[in-house]
XYZ file of C-alpha atoms in Angstrom:
490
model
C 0.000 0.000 0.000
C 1.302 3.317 -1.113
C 1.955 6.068 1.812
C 2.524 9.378 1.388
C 4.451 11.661 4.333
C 6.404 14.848 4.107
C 9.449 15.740 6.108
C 12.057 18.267 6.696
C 15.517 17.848 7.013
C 18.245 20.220 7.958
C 21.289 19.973 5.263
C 24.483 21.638 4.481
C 26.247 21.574 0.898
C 28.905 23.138 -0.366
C 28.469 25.221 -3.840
C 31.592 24.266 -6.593
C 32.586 28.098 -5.569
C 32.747 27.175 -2.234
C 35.022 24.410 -2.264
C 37.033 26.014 -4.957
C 37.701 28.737 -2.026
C 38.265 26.149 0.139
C 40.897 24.503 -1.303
C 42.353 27.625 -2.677
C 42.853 28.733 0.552
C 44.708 25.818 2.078
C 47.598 26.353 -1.082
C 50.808 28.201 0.590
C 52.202 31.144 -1.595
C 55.289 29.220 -2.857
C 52.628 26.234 -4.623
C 49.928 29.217 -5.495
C 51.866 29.982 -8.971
C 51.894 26.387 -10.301
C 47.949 26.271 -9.322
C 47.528 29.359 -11.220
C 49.502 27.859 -14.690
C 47.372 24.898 -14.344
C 44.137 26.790 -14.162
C 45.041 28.767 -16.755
C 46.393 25.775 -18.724
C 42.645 24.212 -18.136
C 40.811 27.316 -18.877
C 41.739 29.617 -22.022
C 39.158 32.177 -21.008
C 41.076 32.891 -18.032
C 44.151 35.458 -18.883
C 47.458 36.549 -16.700
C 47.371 40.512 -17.096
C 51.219 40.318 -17.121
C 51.499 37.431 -19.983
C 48.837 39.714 -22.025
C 48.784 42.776 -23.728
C 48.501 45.796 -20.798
C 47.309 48.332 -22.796
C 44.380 46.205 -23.596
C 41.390 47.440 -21.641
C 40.601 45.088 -18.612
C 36.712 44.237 -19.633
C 33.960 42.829 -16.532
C 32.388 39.339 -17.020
C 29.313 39.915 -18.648
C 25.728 39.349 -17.145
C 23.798 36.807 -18.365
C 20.242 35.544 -18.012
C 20.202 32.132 -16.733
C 16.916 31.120 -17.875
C 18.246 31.671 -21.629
C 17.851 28.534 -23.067
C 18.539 27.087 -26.725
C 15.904 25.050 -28.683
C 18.057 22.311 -30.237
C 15.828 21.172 -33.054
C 16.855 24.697 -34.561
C 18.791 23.896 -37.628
C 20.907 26.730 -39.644
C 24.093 25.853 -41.951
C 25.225 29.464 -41.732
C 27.661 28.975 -38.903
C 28.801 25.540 -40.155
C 32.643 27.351 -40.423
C 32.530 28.217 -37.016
C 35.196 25.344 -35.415
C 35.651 25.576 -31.701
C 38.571 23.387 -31.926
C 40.225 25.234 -33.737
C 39.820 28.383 -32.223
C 40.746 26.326 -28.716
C 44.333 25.331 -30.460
C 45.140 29.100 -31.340
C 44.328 30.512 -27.751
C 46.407 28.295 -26.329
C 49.692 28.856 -28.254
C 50.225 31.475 -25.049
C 53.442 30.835 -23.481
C 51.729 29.824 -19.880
C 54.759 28.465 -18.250
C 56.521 31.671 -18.302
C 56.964 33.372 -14.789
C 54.270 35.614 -13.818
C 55.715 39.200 -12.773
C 54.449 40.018 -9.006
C 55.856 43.136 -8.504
C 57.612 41.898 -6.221
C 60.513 44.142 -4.751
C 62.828 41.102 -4.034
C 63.962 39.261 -7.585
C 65.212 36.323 -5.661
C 61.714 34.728 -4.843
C 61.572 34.445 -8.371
C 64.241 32.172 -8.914
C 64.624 28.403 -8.531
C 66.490 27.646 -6.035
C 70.277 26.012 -7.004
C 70.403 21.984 -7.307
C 74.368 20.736 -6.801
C 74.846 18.343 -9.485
C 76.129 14.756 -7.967
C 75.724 11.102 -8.569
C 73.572 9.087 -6.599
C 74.072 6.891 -3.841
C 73.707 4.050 -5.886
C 75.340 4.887 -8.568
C 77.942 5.610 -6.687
C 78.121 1.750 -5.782
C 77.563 0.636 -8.605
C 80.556 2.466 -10.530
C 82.632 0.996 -7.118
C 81.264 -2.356 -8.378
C 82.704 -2.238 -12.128
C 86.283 -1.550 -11.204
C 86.425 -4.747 -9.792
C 87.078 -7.828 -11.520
C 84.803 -10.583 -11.327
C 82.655 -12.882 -13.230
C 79.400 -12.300 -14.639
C 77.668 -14.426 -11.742
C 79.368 -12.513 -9.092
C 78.437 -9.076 -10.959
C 74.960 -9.966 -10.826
C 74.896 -11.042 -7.641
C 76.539 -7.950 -6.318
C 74.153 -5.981 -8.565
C 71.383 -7.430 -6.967
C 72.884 -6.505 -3.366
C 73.642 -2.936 -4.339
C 69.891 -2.552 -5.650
C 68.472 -4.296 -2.496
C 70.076 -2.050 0.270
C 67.735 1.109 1.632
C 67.914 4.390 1.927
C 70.131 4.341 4.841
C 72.854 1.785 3.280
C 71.900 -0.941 5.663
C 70.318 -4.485 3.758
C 67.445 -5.538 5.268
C 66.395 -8.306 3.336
C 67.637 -12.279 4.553
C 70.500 -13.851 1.997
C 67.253 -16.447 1.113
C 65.116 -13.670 -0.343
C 67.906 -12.644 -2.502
C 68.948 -15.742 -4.110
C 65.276 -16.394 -5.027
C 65.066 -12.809 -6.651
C 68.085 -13.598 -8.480
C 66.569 -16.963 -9.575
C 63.205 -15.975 -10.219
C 64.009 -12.105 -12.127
C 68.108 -12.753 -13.536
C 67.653 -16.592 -14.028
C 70.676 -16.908 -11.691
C 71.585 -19.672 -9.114
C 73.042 -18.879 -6.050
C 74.335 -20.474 -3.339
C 74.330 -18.934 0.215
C 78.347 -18.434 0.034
C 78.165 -16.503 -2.443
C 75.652 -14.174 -1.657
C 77.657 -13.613 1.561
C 81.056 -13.340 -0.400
C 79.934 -10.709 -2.553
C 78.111 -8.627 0.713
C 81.722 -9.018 2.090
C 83.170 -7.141 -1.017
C 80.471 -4.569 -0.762
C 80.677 -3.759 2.642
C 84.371 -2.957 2.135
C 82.658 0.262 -0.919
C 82.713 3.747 0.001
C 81.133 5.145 2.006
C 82.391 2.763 5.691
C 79.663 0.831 6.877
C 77.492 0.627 4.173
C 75.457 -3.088 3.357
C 75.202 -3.859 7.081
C 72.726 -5.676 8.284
C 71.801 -3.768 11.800
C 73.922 -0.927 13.459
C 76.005 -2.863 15.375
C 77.433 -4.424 12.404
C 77.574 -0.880 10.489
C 79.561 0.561 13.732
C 81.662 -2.261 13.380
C 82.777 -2.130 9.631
C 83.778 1.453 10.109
C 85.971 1.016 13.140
C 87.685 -2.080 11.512
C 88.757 0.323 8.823
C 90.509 3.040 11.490
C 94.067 3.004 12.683
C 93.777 -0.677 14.984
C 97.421 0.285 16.744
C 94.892 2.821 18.442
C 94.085 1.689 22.089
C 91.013 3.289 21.824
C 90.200 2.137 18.479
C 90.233 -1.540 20.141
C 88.133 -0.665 22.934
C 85.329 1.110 21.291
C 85.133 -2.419 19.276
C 84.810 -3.935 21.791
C 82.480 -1.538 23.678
C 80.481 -2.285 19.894
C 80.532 -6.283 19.703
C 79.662 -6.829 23.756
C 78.011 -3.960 25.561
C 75.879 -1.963 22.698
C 73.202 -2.103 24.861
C 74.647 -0.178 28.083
C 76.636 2.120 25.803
C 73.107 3.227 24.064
C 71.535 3.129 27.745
C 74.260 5.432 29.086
C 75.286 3.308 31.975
C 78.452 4.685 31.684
C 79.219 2.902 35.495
C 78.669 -0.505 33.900
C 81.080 0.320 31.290
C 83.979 1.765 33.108
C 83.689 -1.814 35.211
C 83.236 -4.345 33.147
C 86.575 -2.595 30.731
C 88.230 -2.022 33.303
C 89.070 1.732 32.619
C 88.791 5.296 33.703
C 86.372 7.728 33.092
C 88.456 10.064 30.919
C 89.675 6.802 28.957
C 85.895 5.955 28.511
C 85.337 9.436 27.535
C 88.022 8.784 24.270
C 86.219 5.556 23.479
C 82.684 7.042 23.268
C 83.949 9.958 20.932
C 85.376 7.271 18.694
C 82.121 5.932 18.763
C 80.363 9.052 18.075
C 82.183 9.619 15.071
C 81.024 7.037 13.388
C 77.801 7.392 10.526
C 74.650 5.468 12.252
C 73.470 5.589 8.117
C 76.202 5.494 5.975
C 73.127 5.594 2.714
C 72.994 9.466 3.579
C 76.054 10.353 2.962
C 75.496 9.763 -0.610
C 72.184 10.147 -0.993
C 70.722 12.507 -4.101
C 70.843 15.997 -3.808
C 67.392 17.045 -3.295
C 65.110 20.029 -3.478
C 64.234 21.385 -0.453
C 60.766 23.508 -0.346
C 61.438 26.650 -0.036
C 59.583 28.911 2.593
C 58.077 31.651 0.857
C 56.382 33.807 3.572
C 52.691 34.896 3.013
C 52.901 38.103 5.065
C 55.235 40.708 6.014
C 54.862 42.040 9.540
C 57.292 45.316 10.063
C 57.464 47.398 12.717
C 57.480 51.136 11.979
C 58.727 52.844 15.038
C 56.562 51.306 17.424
C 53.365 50.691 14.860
C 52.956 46.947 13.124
C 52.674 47.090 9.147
C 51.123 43.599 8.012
C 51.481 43.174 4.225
C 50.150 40.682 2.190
C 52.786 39.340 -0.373
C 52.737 39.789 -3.287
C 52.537 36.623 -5.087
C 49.297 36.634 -3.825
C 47.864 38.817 -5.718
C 47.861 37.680 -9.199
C 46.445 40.297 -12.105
C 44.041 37.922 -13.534
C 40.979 39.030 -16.112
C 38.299 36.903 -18.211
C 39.635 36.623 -21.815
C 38.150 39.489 -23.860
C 38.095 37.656 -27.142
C 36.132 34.817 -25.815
C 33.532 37.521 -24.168
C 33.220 39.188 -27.625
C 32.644 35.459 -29.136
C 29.700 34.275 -26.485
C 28.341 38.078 -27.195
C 28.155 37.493 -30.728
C 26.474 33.955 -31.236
C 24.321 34.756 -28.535
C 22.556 37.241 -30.199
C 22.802 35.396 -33.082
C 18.750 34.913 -34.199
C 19.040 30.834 -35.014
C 21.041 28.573 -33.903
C 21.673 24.833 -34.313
C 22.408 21.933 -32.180
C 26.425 22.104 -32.704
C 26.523 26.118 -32.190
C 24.450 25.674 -28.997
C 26.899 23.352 -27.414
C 30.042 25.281 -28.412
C 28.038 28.602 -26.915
C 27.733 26.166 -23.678
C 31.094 25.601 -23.832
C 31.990 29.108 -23.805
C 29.664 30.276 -21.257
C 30.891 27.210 -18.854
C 35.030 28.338 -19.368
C 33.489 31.715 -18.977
C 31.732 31.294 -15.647
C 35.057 28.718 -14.604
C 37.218 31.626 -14.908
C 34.793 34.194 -13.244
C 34.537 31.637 -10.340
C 38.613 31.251 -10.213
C 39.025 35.025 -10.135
C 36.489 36.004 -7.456
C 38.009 32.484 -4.989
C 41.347 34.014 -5.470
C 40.265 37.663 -4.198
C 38.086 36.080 -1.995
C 41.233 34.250 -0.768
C 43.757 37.442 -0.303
C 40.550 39.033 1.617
C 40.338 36.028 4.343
C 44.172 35.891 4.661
C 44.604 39.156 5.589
C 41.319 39.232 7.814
C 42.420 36.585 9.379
C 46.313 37.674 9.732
C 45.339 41.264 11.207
C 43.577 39.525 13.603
C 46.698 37.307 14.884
C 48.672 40.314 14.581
C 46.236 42.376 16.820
C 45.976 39.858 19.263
C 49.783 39.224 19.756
C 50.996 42.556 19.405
C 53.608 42.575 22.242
C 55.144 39.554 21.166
C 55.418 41.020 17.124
C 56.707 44.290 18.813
C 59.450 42.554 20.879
C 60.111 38.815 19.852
C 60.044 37.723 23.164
C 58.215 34.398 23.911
C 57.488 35.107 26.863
C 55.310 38.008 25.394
C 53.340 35.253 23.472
C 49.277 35.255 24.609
C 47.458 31.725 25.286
C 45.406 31.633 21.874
C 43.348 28.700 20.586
C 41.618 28.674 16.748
C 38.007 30.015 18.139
C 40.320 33.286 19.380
C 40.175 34.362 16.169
C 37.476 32.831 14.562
C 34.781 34.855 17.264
C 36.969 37.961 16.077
C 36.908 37.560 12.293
C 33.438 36.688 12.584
C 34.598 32.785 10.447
C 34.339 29.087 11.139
C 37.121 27.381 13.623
C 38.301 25.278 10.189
C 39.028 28.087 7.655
C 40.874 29.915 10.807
C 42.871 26.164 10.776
C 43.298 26.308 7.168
C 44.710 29.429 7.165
C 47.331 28.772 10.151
C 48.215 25.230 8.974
C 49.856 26.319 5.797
C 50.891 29.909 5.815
C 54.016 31.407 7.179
C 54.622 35.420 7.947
C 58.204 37.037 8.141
C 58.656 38.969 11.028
C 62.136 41.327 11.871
C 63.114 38.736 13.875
C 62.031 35.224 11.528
C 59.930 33.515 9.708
C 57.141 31.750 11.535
C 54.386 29.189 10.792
C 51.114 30.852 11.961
C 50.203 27.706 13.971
C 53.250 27.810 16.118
C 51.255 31.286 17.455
C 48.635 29.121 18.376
C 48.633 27.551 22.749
C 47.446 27.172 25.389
C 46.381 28.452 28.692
C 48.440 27.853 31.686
C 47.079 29.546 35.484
C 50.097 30.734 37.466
C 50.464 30.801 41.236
C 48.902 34.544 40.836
C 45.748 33.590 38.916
C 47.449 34.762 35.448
C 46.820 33.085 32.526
C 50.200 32.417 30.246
C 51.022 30.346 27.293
C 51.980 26.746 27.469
C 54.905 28.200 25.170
C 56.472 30.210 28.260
C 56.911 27.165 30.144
C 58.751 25.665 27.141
C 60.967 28.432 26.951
C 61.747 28.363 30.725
C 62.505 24.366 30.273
C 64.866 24.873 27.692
C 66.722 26.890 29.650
C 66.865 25.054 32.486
C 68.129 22.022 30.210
C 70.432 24.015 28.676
C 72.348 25.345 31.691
C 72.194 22.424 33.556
C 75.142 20.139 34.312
C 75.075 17.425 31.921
C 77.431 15.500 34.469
C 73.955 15.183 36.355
C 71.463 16.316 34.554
C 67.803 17.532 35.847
C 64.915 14.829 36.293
C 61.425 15.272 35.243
C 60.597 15.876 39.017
C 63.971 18.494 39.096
C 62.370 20.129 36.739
C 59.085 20.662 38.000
C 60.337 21.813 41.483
C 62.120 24.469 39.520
C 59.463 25.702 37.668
C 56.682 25.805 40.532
C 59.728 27.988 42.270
C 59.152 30.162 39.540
C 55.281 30.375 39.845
C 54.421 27.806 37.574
C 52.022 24.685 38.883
C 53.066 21.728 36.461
C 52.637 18.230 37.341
C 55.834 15.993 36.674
C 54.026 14.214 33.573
C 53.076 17.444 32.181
C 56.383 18.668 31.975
C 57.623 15.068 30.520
C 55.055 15.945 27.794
C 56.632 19.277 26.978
C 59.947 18.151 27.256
C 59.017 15.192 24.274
C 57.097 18.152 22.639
C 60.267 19.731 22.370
C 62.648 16.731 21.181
C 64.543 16.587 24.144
C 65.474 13.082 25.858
C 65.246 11.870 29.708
C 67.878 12.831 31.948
C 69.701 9.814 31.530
C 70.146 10.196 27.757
C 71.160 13.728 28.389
C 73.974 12.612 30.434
C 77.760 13.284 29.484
C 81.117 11.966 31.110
């Protein structure tokens, strides 16, 4: 039996504008040029102001009527010539990949950043590998082990894996010995330690190849091959008894130790690029008054393509029209409204950066004034959001990808972000004060005895601050920085 009810629901969707914004807004300056080229790679009815003519007048999008519609059993051979194709192919014989021209005042953000020209780890191995004479089997096999150590230089595959690769993808039969033959001649390559199979065996190639008249030499082996474990513990005690030795002689040993590459693979790793940190906003301080700036690269001078404006213009006023000009008029008006769209996310984009940036600014003013951590306010994502009048996640889009430049560095806007911490006094501080405070104490303490977690929290409720133990053991990982027993030196 059929029913018939009616209900309301409550939903939320996002419009293609909006999530165009949305993503736009999580791109960092120093990616927002290559997502510009490929827009306007997509879309030839988008144009780059400084790619195109300037003395061109800069035209608006046109209105249109969105109820216009097209009655495709219309039929008119008087536009047959018209080829949007080919019109397609000659708009986009624009150079796009040229660099766009910010305005910026500093020419160095527009370069690529130098790449040192050097052989890679493993061909660096492998050239190792063809000075030496040896059969074809043996080639191959050592072949196989060069191609089968990691990024770090160590081989972490079992000898059985490798002889079935070698079986099953070079047709070649190995036996055991001579898998571990050939790892013997490897290990003895450039740079020390490399094929090993864990670190103690890595430590252990490289001191075998040092000066062995060396007292110390011999001893740090030995510390290697029988007490890895309390020498990576720091029970320096243990050591000095069971060798047999001072504490200054111990104190030789471990800096022969120390010396030695943990991952011999990174030594010759590739050159890579590293991602360079273009800054989003300038903060300078003008005798006592904050400047915020947006950069530049920001800002792109981008317009809707005047030819293809004068082209929807002129078939849609055309009286008839057939099925094939309707869809090219379609296609026009839909690159047309894409490149509208683009143009008002990216201003849309500059608007909520800065909105959002002047607020941060505002709200730590002492600490852009001065520098000084200790300056920094407790400030959580819905500080600013209840200011800007914005949602808690664009506020987190915005200071989970952008970085400003201040007089005194360059800063990721979510390391402004912490929180609250009550003092003895009732006054609220940031979380990041205590860090500071901890880092100093680590710093200047003894590293002959170094401060406990408890230590450490004794000092700091001297200095008004109510941490539990565990609390400051979560800062102190926060920060990178081991226990007190890995901190301690001889």
């Amino acid at each position: 039996m059929l029913r018939q009810n009616l209900q309301q629901k409550l939903l939320q969707k996002l419009s293609p504008q909006q999530i165009q914004f949305i993503k736009l807004l999580q791109v960092p300056t120093v990616s927002l040029d290559a997502r510009i080229k490929e827009e306007l790679e997509e879309n030839p009815a988008l144009e780059d102001l400084s790619l195109s003519n300037l003395n061109d007048p800069v035209e608006e999008y046109p209105d249109k009527d969105p109820d216009d519609t097209y009655d495709a059993e219309e039929k008119t051979d008087d536009f047959d010539e018209f080829n949007i194709d080919d019109y397609l192919q000659e708009d986009n014989i624009n150079d796009y990949s040229s660099k766009y021209d910010q305005n910026s005042d500093d020419e160095d953000e527009k370069k690529e950043m130098p790449i040192a020209v050097q052989s890679s780890f493993y061909e660096n191995l492998q050239e190792q590998l063809d000075l030496i004479p040896l059969s074809d089997k043996d080639f191959q096999i050592g072949q196989q082990l060069i191609g089968s150590l990691d990024d770090d230089g160590y081989l972490r595959r079992s000898v059985a894996s490798l002889i079935d690769d070698l079986a099953f993808s070079q047709n070649v039969f190995a036996e055991e010995e001579e898998v571990e033959e050939m790892l013997k001649v490897i290990q003895n390559f450039e740079p020390a330690g490399i094929g090993a199979r864990d670190l103690q065996e890595c430590l252990l190639i490289q001191l075998r190849k040092k000066d062995q008249s060396n007292p110390y030499i011999i001893k740090a082996i030995r510390v290697v091959e029988d007490y890895l474990d309390e020498f990576t513990r720091k029970h320096y005690d243990k050591l000095e008894k069971a060798l047999n030795i001072s504490s200054e002689e111990l104190k030789e040993i471990i800096a022969e130790i120390l010396r030695l590459n943990p991952k011999p693979g990174d030594s010759g790793a590739v050159t890579t690029k590293q991602l360079q940190i273009i800054p989003d906003f300038h903060i300078s301080n003008k005798e006592g008054t904050l400047v915020l700036t947006l950069n530049s690269q920001n800002a792109p001078e981008l317009k809707v393509s005047r030819s293809y404006q004068e082209m929807f213009q002129h078939y849609d006023k055309t009286s008839q029209k057939d099925k094939k000009l309707k869809e090219a008029v379609q296609f026009v008006k839909q690159k047309l409204d894409s490149a509208k769209w683009f143009i008002d996310a990216i201003k849309q984009r500059q608007q909520t950066l800065l909105k959002t940036m002047n607020a941060i600014m505002h709200y730590q003013y002492d600490y852009f004034l001065t520098g000084d951590d200790r300056n920094l306010k407790p400030m959580i994502l819905k500080d600013i959001a209840d200011r800007i009048g914005m949602d808690i996640s664009t506020v987190s889009r915005v200071a989970n990808s952008k970085y400003v430049q201040t007089e005194f560095g360059t800063f990721l806007l979510k390391s402004f972000f912490s929180e609250a911490i009550q003092t003895e006094s009732g006054e609220e501080v940031s979380n990041k004060e205590v860090k500071k405070i901890l880092e100093e104490c680590i710093g200047n303490e003894d590293k002959r005895h170094p401060l406990a977690d408890e230590k450490l929290a004794e000092i700091l409720k001297e200095k008004g601050y109510n941490i539990a133990r565990r609390t400051v053991a979560k800062y102190r990982e926060a920060m990178n920085i081991p226990v007190a027993r890995l901190r301690k030196e001889l």
